[in-house]
PDB file of C-alpha atoms in Angstrom:
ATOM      1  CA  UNK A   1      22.468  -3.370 -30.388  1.00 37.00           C
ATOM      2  CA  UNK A   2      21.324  -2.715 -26.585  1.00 37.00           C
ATOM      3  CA  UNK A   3      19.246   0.318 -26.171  1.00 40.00           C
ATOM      4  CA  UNK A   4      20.713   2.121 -23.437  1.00 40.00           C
ATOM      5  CA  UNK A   5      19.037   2.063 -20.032  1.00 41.00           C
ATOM      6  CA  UNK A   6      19.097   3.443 -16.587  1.00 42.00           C
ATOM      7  CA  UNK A   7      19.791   1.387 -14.107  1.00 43.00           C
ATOM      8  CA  UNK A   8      18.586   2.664 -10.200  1.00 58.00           C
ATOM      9  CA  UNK A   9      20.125   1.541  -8.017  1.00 73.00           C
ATOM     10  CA  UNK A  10      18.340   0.315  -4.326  1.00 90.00           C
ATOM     11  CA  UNK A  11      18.185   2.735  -1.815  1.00 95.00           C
ATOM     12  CA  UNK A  12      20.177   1.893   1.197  1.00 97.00           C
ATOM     13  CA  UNK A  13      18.446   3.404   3.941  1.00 98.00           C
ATOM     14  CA  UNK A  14      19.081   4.581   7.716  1.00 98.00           C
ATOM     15  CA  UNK A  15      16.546   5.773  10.013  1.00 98.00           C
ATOM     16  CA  UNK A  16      17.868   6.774  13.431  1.00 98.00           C
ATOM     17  CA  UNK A  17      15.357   6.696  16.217  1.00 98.00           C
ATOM     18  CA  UNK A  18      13.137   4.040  14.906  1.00 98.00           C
ATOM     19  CA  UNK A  19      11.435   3.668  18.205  1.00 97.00           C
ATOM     20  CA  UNK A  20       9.987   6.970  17.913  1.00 97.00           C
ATOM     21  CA  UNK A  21       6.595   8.590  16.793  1.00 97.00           C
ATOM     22  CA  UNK A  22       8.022   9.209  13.214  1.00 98.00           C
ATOM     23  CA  UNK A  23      10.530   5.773  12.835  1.00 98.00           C
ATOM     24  CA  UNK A  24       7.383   3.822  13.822  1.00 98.00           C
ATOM     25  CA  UNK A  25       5.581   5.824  11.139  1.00 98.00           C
ATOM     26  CA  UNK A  26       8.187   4.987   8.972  1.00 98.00           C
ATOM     27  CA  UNK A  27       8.469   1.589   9.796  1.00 98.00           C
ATOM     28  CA  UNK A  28       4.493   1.050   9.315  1.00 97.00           C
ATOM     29  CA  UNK A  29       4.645   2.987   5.811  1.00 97.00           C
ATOM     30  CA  UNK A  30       7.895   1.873   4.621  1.00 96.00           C
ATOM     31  CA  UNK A  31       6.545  -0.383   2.059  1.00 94.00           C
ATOM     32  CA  UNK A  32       5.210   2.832   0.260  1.00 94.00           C
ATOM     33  CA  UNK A  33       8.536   3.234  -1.063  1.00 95.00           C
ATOM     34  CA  UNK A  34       9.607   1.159  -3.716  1.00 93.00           C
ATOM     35  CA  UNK A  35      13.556   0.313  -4.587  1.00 92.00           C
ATOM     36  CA  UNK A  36      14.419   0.698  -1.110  1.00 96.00           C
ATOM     37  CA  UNK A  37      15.925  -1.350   1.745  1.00 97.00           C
ATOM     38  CA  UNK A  38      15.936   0.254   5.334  1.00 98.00           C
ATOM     39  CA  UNK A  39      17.981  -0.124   8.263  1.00 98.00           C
ATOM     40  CA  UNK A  40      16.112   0.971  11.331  1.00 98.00           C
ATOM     41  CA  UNK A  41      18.343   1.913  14.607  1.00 98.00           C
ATOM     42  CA  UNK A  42      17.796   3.367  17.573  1.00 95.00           C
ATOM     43  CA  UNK A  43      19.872   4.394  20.458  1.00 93.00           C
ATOM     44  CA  UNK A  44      20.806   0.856  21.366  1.00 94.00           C
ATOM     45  CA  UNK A  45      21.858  -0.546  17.376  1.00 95.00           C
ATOM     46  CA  UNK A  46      23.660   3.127  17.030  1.00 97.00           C
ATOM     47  CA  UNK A  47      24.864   5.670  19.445  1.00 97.00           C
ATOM     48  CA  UNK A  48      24.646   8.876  17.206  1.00 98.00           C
ATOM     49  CA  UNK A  49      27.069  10.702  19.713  1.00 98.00           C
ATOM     50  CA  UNK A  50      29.792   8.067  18.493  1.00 98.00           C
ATOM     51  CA  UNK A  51      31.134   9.348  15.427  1.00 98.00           C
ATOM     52  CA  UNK A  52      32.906   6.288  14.900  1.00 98.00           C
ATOM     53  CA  UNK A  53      30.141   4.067  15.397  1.00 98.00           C
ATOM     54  CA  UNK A  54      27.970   6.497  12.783  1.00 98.00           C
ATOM     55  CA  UNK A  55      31.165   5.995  10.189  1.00 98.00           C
ATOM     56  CA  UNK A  56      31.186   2.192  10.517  1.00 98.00           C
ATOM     57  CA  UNK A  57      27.116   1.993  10.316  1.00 98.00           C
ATOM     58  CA  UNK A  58      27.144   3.869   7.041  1.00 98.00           C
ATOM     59  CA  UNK A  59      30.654   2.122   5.683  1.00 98.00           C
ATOM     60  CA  UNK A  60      29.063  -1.338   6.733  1.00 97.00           C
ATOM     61  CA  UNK A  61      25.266  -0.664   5.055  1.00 97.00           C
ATOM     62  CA  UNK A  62      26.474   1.168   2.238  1.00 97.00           C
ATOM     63  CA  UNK A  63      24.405   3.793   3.036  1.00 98.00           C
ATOM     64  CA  UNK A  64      22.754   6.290   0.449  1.00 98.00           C
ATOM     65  CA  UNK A  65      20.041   7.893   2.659  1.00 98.00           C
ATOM     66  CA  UNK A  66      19.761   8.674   6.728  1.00 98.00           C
ATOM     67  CA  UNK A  67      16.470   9.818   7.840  1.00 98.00           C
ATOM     68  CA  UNK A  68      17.547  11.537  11.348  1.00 98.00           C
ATOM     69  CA  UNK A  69      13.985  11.256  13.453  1.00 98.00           C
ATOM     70  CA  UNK A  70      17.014  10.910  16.570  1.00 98.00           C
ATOM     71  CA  UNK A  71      16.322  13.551  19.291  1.00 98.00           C
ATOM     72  CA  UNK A  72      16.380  14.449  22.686  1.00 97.00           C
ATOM     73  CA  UNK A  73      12.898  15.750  23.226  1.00 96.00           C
ATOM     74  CA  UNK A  74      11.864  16.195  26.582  1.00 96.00           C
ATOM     75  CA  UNK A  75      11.921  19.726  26.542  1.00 96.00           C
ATOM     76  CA  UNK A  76      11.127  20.146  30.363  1.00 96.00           C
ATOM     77  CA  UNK A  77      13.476  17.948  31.479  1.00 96.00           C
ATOM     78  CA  UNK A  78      16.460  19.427  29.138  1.00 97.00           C
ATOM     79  CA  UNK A  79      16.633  22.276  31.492  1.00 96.00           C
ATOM     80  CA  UNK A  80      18.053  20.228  34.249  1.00 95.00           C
ATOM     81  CA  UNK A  81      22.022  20.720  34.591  1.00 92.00           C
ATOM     82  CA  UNK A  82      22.402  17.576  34.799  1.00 93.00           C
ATOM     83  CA  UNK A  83      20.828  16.750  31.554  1.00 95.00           C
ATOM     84  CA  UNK A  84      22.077  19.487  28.857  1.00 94.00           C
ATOM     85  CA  UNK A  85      25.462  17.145  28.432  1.00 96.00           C
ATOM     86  CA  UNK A  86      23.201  14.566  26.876  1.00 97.00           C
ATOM     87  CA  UNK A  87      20.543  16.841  25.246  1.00 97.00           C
ATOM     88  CA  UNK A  88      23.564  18.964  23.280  1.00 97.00           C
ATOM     89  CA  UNK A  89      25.153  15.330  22.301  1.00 98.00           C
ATOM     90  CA  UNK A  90      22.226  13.783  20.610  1.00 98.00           C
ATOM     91  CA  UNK A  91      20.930  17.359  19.253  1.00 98.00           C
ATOM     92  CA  UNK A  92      24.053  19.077  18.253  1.00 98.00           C
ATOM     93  CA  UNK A  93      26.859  16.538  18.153  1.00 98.00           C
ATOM     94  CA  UNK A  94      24.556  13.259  16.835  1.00 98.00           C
ATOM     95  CA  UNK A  95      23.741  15.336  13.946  1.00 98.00           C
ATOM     96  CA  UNK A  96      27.658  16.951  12.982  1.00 98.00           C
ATOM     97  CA  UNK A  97      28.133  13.058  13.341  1.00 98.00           C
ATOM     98  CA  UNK A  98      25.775  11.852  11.076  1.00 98.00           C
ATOM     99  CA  UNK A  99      26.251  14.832   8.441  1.00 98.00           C
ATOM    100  CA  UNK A 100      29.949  14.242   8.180  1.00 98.00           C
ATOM    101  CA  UNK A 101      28.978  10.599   7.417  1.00 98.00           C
ATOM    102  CA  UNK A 102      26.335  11.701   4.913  1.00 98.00           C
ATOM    103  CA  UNK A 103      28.743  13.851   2.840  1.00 98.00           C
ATOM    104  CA  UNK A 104      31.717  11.098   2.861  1.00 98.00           C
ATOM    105  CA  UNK A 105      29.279   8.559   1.641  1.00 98.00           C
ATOM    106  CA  UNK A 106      27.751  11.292  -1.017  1.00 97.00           C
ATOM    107  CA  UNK A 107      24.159  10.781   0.516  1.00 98.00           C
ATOM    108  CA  UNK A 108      21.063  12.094   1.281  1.00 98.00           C
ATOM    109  CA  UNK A 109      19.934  13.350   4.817  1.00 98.00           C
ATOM    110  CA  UNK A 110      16.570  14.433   6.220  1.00 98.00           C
ATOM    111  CA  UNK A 111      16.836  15.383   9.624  1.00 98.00           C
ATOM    112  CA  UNK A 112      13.973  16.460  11.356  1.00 98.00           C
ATOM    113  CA  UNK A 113      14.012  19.609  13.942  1.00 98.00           C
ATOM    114  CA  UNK A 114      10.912  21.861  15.067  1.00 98.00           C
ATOM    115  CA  UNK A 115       8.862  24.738  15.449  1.00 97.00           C
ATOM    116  CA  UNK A 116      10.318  25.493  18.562  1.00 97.00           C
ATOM    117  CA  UNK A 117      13.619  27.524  17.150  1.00 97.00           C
ATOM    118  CA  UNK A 118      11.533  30.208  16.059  1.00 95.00           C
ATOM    119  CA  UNK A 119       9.988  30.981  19.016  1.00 81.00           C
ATOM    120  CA  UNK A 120       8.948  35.189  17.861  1.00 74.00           C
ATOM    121  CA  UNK A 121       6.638  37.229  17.544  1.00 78.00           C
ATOM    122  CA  UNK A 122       5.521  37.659  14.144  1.00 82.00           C
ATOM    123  CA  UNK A 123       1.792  37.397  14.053  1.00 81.00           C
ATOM    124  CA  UNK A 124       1.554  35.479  10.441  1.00 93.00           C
ATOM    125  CA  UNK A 125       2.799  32.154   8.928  1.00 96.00           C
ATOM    126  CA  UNK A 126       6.238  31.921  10.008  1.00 97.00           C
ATOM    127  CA  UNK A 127       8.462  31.250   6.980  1.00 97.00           C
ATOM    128  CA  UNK A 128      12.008  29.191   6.725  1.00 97.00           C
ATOM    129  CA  UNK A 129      13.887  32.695   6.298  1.00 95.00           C
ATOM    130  CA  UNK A 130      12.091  34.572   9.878  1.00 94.00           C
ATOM    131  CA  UNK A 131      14.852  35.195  12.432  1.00 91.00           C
ATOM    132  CA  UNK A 132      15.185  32.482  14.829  1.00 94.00           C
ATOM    133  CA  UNK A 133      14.913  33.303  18.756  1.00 91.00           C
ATOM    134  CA  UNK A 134      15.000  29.633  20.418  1.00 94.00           C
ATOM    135  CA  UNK A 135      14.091  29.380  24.392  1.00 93.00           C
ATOM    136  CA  UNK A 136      15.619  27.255  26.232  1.00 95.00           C
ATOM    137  CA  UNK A 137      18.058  24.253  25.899  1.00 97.00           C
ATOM    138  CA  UNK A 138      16.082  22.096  23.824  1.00 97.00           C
ATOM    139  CA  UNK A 139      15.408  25.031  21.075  1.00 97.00           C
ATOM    140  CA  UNK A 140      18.654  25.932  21.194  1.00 97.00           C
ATOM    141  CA  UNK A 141      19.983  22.592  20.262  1.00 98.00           C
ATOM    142  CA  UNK A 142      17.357  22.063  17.627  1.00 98.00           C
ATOM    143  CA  UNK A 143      18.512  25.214  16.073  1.00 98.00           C
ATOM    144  CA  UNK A 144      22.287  24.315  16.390  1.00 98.00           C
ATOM    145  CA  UNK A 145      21.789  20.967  15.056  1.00 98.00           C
ATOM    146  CA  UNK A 146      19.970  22.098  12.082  1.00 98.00           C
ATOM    147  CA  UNK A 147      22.892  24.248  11.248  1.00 98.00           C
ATOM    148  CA  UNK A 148      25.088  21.063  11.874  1.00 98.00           C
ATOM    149  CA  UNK A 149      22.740  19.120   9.341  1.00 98.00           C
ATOM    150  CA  UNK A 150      23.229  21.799   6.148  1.00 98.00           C
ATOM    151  CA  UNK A 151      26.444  23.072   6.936  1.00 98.00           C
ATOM    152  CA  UNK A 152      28.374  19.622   7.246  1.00 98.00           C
ATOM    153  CA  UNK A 153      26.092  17.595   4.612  1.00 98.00           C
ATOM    154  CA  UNK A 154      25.563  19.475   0.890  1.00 97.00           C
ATOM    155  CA  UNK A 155      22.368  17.132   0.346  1.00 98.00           C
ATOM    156  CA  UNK A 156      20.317  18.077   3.678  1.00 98.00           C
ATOM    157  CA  UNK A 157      16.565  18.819   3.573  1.00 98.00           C
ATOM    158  CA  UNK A 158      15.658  19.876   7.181  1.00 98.00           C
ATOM    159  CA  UNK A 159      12.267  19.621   7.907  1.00 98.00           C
ATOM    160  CA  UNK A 160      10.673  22.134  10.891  1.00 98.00           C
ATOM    161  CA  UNK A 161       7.730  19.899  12.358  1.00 98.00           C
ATOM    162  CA  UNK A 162       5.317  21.020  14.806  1.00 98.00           C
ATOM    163  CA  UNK A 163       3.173  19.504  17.593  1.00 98.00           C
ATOM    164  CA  UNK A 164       3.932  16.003  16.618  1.00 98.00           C
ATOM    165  CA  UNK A 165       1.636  13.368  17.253  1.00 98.00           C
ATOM    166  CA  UNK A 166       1.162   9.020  15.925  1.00 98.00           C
ATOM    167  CA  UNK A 167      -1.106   6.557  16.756  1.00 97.00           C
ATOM    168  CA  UNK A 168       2.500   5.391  18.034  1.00 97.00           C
ATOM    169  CA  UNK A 169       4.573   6.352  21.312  1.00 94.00           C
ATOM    170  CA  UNK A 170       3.468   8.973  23.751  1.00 95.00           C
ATOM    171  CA  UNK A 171       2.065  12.277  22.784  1.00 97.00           C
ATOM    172  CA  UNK A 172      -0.566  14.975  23.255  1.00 98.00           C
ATOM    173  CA  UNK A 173      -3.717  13.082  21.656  1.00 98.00           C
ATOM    174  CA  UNK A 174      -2.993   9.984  24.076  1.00 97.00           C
ATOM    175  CA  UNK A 175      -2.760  11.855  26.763  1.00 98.00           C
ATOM    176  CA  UNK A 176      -5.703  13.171  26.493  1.00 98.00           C
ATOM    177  CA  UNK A 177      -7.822  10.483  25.805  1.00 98.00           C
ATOM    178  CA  UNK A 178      -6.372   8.629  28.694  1.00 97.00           C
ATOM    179  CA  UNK A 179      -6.601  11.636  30.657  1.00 98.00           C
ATOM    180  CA  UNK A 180     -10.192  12.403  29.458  1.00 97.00           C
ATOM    181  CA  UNK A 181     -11.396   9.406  30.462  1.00 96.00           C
ATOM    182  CA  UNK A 182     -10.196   9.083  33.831  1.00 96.00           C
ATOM    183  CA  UNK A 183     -11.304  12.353  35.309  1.00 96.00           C
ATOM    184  CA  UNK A 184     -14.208  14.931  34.200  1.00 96.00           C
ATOM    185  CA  UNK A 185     -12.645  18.038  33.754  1.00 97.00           C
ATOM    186  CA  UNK A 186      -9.581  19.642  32.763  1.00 97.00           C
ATOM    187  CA  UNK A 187      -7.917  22.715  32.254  1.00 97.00           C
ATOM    188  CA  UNK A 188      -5.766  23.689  28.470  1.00 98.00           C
ATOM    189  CA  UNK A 189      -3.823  26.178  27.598  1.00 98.00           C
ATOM    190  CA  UNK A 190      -5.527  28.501  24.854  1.00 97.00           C
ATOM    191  CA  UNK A 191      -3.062  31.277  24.209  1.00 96.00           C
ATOM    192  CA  UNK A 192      -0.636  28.953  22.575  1.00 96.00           C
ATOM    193  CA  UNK A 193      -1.729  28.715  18.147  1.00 96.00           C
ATOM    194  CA  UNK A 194       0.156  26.080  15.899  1.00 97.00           C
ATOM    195  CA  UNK A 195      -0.909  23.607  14.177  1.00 98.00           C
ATOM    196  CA  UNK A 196      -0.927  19.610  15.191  1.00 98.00           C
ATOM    197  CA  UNK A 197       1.617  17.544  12.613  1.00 98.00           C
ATOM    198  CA  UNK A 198       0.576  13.586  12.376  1.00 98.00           C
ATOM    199  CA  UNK A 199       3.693  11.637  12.025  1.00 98.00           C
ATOM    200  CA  UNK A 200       2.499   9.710   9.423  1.00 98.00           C
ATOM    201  CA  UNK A 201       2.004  12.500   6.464  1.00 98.00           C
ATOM    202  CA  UNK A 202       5.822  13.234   7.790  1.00 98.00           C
ATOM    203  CA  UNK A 203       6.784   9.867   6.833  1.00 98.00           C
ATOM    204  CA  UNK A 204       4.906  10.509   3.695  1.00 98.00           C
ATOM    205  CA  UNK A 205       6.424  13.641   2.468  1.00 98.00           C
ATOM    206  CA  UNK A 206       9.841  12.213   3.448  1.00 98.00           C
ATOM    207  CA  UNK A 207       9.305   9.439   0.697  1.00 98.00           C
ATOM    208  CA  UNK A 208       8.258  12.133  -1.556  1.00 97.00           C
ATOM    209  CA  UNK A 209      11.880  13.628  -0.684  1.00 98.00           C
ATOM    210  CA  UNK A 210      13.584  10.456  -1.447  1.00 98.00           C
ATOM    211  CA  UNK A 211      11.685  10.125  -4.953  1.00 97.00           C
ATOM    212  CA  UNK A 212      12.523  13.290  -5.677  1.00 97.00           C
ATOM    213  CA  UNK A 213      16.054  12.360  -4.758  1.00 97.00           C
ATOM    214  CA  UNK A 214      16.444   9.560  -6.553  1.00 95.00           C
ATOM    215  CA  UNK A 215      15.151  11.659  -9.942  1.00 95.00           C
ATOM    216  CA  UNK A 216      18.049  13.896  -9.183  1.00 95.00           C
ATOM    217  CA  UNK A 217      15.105  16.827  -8.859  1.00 94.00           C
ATOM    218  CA  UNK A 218      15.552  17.405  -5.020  1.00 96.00           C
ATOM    219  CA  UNK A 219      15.554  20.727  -3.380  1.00 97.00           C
ATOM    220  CA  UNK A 220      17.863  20.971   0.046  1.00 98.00           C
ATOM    221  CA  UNK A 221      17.855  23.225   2.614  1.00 98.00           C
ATOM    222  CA  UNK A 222      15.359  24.053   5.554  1.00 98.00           C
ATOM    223  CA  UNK A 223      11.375  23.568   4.830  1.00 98.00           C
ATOM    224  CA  UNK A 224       8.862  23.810   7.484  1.00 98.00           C
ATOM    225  CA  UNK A 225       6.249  21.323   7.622  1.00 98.00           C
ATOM    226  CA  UNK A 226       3.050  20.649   9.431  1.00 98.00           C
ATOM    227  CA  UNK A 227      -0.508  19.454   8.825  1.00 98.00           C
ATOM    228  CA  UNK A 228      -3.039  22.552   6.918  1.00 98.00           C
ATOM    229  CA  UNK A 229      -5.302  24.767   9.318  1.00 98.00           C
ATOM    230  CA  UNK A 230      -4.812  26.421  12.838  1.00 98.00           C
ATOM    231  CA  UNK A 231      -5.604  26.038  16.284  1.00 98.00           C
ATOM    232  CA  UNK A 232      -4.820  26.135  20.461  1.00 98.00           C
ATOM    233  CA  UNK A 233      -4.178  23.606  22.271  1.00 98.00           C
ATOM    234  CA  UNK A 234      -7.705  23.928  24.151  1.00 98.00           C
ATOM    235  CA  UNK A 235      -9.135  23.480  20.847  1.00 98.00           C
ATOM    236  CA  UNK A 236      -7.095  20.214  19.798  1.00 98.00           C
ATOM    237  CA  UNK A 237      -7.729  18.813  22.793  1.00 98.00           C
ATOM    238  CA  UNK A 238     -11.516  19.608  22.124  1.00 98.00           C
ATOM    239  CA  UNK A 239     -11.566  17.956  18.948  1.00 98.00           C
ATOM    240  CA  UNK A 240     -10.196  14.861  20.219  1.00 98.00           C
ATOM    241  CA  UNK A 241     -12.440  14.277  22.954  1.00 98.00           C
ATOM    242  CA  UNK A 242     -15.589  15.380  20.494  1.00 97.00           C
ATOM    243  CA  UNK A 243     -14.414  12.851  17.716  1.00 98.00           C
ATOM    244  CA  UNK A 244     -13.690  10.254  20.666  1.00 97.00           C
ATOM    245  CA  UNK A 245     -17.172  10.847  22.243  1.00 97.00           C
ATOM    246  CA  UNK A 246     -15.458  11.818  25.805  1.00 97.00           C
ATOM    247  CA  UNK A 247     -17.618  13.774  28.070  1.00 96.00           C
ATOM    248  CA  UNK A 248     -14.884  15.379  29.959  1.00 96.00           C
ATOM    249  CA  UNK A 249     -15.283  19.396  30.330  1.00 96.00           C
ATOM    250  CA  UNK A 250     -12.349  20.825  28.928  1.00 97.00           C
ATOM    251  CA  UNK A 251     -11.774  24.484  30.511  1.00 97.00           C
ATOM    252  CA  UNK A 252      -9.076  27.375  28.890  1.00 98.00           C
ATOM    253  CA  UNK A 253      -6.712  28.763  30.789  1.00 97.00           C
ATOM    254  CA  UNK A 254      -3.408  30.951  29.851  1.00 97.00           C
ATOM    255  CA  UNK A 255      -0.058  29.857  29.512  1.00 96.00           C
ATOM    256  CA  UNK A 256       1.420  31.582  33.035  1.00 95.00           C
ATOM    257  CA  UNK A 257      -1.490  29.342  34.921  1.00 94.00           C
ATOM    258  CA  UNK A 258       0.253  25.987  33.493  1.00 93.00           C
ATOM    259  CA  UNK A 259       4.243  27.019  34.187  1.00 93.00           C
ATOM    260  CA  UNK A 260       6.528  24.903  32.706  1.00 95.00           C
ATOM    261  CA  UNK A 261      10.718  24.849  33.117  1.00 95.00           C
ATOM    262  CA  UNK A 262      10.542  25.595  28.836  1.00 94.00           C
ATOM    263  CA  UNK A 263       9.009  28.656  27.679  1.00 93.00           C
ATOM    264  CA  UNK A 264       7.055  27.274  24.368  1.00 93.00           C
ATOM    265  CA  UNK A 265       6.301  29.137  21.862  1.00 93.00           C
ATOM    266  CA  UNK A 266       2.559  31.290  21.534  1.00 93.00           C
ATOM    267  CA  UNK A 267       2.734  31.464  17.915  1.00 94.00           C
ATOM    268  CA  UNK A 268       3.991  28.562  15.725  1.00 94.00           C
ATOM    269  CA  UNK A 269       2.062  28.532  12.734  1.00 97.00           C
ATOM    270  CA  UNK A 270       4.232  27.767  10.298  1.00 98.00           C
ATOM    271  CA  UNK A 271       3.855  28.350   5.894  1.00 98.00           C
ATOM    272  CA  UNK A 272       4.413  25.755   4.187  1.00 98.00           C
ATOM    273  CA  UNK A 273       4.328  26.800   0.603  1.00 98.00           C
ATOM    274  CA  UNK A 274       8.467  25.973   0.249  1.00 98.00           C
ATOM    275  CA  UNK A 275       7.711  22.107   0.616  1.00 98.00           C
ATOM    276  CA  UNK A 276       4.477  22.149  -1.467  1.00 98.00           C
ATOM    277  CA  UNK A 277       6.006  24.118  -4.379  1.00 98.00           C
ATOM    278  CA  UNK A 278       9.924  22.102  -4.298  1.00 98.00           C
ATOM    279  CA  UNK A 279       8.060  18.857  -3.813  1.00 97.00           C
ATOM    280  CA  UNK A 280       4.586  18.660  -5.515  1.00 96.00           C
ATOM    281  CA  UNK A 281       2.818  17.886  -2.821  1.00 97.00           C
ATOM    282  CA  UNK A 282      -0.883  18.588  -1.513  1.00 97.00           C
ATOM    283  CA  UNK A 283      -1.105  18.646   2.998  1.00 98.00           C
ATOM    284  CA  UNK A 284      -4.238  17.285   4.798  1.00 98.00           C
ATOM    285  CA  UNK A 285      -5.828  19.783   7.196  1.00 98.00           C
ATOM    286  CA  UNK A 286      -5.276  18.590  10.767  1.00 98.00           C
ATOM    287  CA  UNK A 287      -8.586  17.442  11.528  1.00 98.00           C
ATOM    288  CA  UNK A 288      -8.609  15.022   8.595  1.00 98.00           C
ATOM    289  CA  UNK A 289      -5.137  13.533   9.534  1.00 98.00           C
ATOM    290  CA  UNK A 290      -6.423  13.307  13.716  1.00 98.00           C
ATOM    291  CA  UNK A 291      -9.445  11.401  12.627  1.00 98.00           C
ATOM    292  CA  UNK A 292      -7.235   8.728  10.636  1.00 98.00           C
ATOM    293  CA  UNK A 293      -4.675   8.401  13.665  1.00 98.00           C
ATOM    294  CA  UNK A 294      -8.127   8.311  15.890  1.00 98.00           C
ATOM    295  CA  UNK A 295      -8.912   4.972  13.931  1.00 97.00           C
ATOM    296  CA  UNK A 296      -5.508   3.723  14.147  1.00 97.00           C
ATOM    297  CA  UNK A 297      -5.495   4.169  18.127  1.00 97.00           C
ATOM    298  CA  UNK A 298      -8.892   2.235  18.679  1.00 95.00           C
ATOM    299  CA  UNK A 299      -8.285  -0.382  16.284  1.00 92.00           C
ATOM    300  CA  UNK A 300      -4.800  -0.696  18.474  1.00 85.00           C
ATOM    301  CA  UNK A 301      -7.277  -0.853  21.142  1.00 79.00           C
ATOM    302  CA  UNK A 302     -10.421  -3.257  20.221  1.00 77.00           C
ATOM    303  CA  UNK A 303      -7.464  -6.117  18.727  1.00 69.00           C
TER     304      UNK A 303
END
């Protein structure tokens, strides 16, 4: 007589915005998850603001898991008139599409929004239950499309990232290592505290999501993530050129000398005991997780 036996079944999953800081993470780590097939797309495979094409996608694919990295994220430029159309589309509509299409097809969805739709006050760790108070177009999206994700989908786990950065794409450390070593001073805001997020230990804890998943153990709802410690941005930038050996003279200045079209936020330190304690998982400090991306970027460099 057969001993009974369970069976799992392959993973069928969809990452939207593969072309991205965190789908290139994904992509590079994707063969730390095991039992899984993924589909990568980004805005020219799949047009998130077609709800139709969304349907067919997950119909077609069989889809059991959409990882949502998908976002219009040039906060600066999403104040423009002529731009908040397309930035309420991808951030608001995009994700109501690909919810829907999650909770027909009975699957999983981690969409990923950011520290930005807090945007308060509060002068310690800012937890998943603090009032929101987005600024600006962009936050307000974020925030309305994170609603979208748990309100239309019953197996959502949004995930609040901060200060994003990859040894992919274009972000903050890049910038100022090119930056750095093209000119010998420069000025950074100081009166802005967070804490810098590498893309990779994203990708990461999303597999941890997905094996948690797949257990039938996950936890949904809205969990903030970022890397362990604190700083400024005159600070990160600090580090990098000190761990890069870049002589540039890096200066502090305040927020109102650098103006900017979107108001970011001063104070986006974020707790992340939720995640750790629904998912089992430990956090690198930022400095650990900017020297590995550091390595990545100059072995990018020297092949």
């Amino acid at each position: 007589m057969l001993k009974n036996r369970i069976v799992r079944r392959t993973m069928r999953i969809l990452v939207t915005g593969a072309n991205g800081q965190l789908g290139s993470e994904l992509k590079a780590l994707s063969e730390n998850l095991e039992n899984a097939e993924f589909i990568f797309t980004d805005r020219g495979e799949l047009d998130i603001t077609n709800a139709e094409a969304v349907s067919r996608v997950f119909k077609e694919n069989s889809i059991t898991c959409c990882i949502n990295c998908a976002a219009y994220t040039a906060v600066d430029k999403a104040e423009e008139e002529d731009q908040q159309l397309v930035v309420r589309g991808i951030n608001i509509a995009g994700v109501q599409n690909i919810a829907r299409a999650c909770e027909e097809n009975d699957a999983l969805l981690v969409h990923i929004s950011s520290d930005y739709v807090y945007h308060n006050s509060v002068n310690r760790p800012l937890l998943e239950t603090d009032p929101t108070e987005p600024k600006g177009i962009y936050a307000r999206t974020k925030l309305d499309g994170d609603r979208c994700a748990t309100s239309f989908n019953s197996k959502t786990v949004v995930l609040r990232v901060s200060w994003l950065y990859s040894s992919f794409g274009n972000n903050f450390v890049k910038t100022m290592i090119r930056l750095g070593e093209s000119r010998d001073a420069l000025s950074i805001v100081y009166d802005q505290i967070g804490t810098p997020t590498y893309a990779g230990d994203v990708a990461l804890t999303i597999f941890d999501v997905i094996r948690k998943y797949e257990k039938g153990d996950a936890s949904y709802g809205v969990f903030n993530f970022s890397n362990e410690g604190v700083t400024t941005w005159y600070d990160f930038a600090s580090e990098i050129f000190r761990l890069q050996g870049i002589s540039c003279n890096v200066s502090p200045i305040l927020s109102k000398d650098y103006p900017t079209a979107a108001e970011r936020p001063h104070f986006s330190v974020m707790d992340k005991s939720k995640v750790k304690n629904a998912y089992g998982i430990s956090i690198p400090h930022w400095r650990d997780s900017l020297e590995e991306c550091l390595s990545l970027i100059n072995q990018a460099v020297e092949h």
